mmCIF file of C-alpha atoms in Angstrom:
data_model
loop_
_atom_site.group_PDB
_atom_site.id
_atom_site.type_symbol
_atom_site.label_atom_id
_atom_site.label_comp_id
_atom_site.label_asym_id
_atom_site.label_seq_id
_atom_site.Cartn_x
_atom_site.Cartn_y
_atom_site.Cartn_z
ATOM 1 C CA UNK Q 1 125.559 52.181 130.599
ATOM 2 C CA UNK Q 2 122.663 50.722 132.201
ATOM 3 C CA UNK Q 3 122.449 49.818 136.037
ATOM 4 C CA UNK Q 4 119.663 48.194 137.629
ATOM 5 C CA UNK Q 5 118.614 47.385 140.970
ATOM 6 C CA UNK Q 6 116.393 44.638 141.790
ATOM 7 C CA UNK Q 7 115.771 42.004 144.501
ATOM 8 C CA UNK Q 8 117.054 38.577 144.149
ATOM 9 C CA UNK Q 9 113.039 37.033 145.133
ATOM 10 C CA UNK Q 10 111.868 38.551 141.892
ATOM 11 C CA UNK Q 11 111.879 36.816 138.753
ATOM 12 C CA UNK Q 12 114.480 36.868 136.030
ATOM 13 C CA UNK Q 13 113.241 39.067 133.693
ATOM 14 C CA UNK Q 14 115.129 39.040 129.659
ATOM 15 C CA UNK Q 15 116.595 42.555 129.718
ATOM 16 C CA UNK Q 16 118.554 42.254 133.528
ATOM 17 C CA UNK Q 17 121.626 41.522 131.448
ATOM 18 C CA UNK Q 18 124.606 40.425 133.473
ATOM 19 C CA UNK Q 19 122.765 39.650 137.349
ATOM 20 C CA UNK Q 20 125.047 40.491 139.970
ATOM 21 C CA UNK Q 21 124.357 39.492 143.056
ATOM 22 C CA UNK Q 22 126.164 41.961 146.185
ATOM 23 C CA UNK Q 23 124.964 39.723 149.200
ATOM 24 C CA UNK Q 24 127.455 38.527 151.175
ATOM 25 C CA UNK Q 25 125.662 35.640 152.119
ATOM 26 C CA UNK Q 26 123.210 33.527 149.451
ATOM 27 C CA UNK Q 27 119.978 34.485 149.973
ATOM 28 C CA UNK Q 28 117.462 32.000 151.866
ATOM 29 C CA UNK Q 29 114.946 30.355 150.220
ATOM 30 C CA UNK Q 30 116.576 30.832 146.990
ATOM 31 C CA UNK Q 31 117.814 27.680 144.274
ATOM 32 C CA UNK Q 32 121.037 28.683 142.700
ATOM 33 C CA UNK Q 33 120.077 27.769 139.602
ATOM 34 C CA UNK Q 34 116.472 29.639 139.569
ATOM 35 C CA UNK Q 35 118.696 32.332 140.492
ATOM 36 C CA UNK Q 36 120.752 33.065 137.242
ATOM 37 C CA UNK Q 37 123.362 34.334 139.101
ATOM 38 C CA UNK Q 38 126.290 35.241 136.662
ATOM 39 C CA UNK Q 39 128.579 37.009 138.820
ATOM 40 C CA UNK Q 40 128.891 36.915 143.236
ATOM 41 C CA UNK Q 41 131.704 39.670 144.119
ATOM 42 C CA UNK Q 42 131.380 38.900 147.772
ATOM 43 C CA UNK Q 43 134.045 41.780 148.633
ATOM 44 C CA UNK Q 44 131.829 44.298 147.234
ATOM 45 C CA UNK Q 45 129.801 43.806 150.152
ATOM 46 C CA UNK Q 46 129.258 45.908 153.090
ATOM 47 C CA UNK Q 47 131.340 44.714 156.398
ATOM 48 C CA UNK Q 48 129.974 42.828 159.155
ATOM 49 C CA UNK Q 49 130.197 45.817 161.515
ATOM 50 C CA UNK Q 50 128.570 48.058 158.814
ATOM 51 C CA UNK Q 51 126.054 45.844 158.011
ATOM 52 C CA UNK Q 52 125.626 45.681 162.005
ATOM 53 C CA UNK Q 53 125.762 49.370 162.463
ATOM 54 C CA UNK Q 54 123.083 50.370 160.181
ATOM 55 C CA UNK Q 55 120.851 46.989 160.764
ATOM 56 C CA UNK Q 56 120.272 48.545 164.416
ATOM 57 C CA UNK Q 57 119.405 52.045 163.626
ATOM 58 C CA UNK Q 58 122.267 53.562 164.815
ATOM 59 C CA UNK Q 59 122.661 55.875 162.077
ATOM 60 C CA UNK Q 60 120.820 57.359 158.967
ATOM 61 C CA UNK Q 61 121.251 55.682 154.963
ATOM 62 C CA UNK Q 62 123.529 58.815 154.365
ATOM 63 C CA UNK Q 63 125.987 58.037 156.846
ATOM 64 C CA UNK Q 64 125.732 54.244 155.471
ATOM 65 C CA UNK Q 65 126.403 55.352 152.470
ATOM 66 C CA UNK Q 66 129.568 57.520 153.320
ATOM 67 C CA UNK Q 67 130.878 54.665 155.299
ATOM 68 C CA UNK Q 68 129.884 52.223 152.541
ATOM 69 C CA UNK Q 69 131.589 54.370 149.544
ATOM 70 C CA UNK Q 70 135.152 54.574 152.262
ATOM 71 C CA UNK Q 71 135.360 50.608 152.187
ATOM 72 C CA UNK Q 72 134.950 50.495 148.391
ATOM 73 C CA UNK Q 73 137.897 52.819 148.368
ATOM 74 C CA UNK Q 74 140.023 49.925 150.020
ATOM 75 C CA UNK Q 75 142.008 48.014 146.558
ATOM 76 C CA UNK Q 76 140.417 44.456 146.891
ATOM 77 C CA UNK Q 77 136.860 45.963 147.176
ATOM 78 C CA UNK Q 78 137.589 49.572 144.465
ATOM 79 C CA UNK Q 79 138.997 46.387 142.022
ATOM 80 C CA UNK Q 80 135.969 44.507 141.521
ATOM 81 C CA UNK Q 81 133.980 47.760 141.589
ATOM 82 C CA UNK Q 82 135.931 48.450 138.176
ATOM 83 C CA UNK Q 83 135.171 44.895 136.875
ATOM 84 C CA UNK Q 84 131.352 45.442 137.340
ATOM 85 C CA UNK Q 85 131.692 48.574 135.819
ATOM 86 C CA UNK Q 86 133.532 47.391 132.962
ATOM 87 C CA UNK Q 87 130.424 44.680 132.818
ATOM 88 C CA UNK Q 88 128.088 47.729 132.842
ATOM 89 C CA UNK Q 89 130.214 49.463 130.193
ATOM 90 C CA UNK Q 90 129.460 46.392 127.706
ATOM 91 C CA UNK Q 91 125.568 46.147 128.721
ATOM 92 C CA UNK Q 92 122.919 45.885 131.299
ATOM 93 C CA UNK Q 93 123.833 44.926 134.751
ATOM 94 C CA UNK Q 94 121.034 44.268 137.555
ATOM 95 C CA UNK Q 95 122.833 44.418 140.809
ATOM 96 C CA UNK Q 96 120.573 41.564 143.150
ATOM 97 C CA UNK Q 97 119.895 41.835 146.756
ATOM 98 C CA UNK Q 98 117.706 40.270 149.380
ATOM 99 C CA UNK Q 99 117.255 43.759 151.209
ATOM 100 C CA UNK Q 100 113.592 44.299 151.976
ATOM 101 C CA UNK Q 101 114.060 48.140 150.847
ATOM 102 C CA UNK Q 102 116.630 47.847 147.643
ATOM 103 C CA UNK Q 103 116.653 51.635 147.148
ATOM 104 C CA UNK Q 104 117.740 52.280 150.562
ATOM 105 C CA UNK Q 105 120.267 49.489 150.370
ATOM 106 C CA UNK Q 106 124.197 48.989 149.391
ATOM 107 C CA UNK Q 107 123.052 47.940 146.257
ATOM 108 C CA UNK Q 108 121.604 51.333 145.930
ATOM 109 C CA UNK Q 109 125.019 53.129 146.419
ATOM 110 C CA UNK Q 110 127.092 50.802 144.102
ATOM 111 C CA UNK Q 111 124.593 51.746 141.272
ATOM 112 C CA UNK Q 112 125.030 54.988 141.803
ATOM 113 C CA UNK Q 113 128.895 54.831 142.020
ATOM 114 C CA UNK Q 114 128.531 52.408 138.723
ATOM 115 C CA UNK Q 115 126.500 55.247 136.848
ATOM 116 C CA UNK Q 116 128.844 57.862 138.098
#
């Protein structure tokens, strides 16, 4: 199983396998179709007040993280969890983000849930 973690302004590159991109929102300044977008589980994503939360400092990437892995727990969101994994299972699969700082980033803690 190989998980990858890369932002959506960089190039496609051959070996990202399935892209997945876990923005809620389509990143700006991006075409669709320079994107290569194969999959867009929007529920995967973070919640507004989340997203909020930790986009105003109010609390550290571990506590985002614990907060993040409780609303993949919920059935809609812990579903297509298990369909990216089952993508990862079968291949490469580069999760995509616009976050400035992808390592410190939701994308970062569905890899590691994917890998886990």
């Amino acid at each position: 199983m190989s998980v990858r973690v890369r932002r959506i302004y960089d190039l496609p590159e051959p070996d990202d396998g399935v892209r997945v991109l876990v923005d809620r929102l389509w990143p700006r300044g991006v075409a669709k179709d320079a994107a290569h977008v194969d999959e867009w589980p929007k529920g995967l994503t973070p919640s507004a007040e989340l997203r909020r939360w930790y986009h105003a400092g109010q609390g550290s990437y571990e506590e985002f993280a614990r907060r993040y892995e409780a609303e993949l727990a919920a059935p809609e969101a812990a579903g297509l969890l298990d369909g990216v994994r089952r993508l990862a299972e079968e291949g490469t699969v580069t999760l995509l983000t616009a976050a400035r700082e992808p390592g410190r980033s939701h994308a970062a803690v569905l890899a590691r849930l994917l890998e886990a």
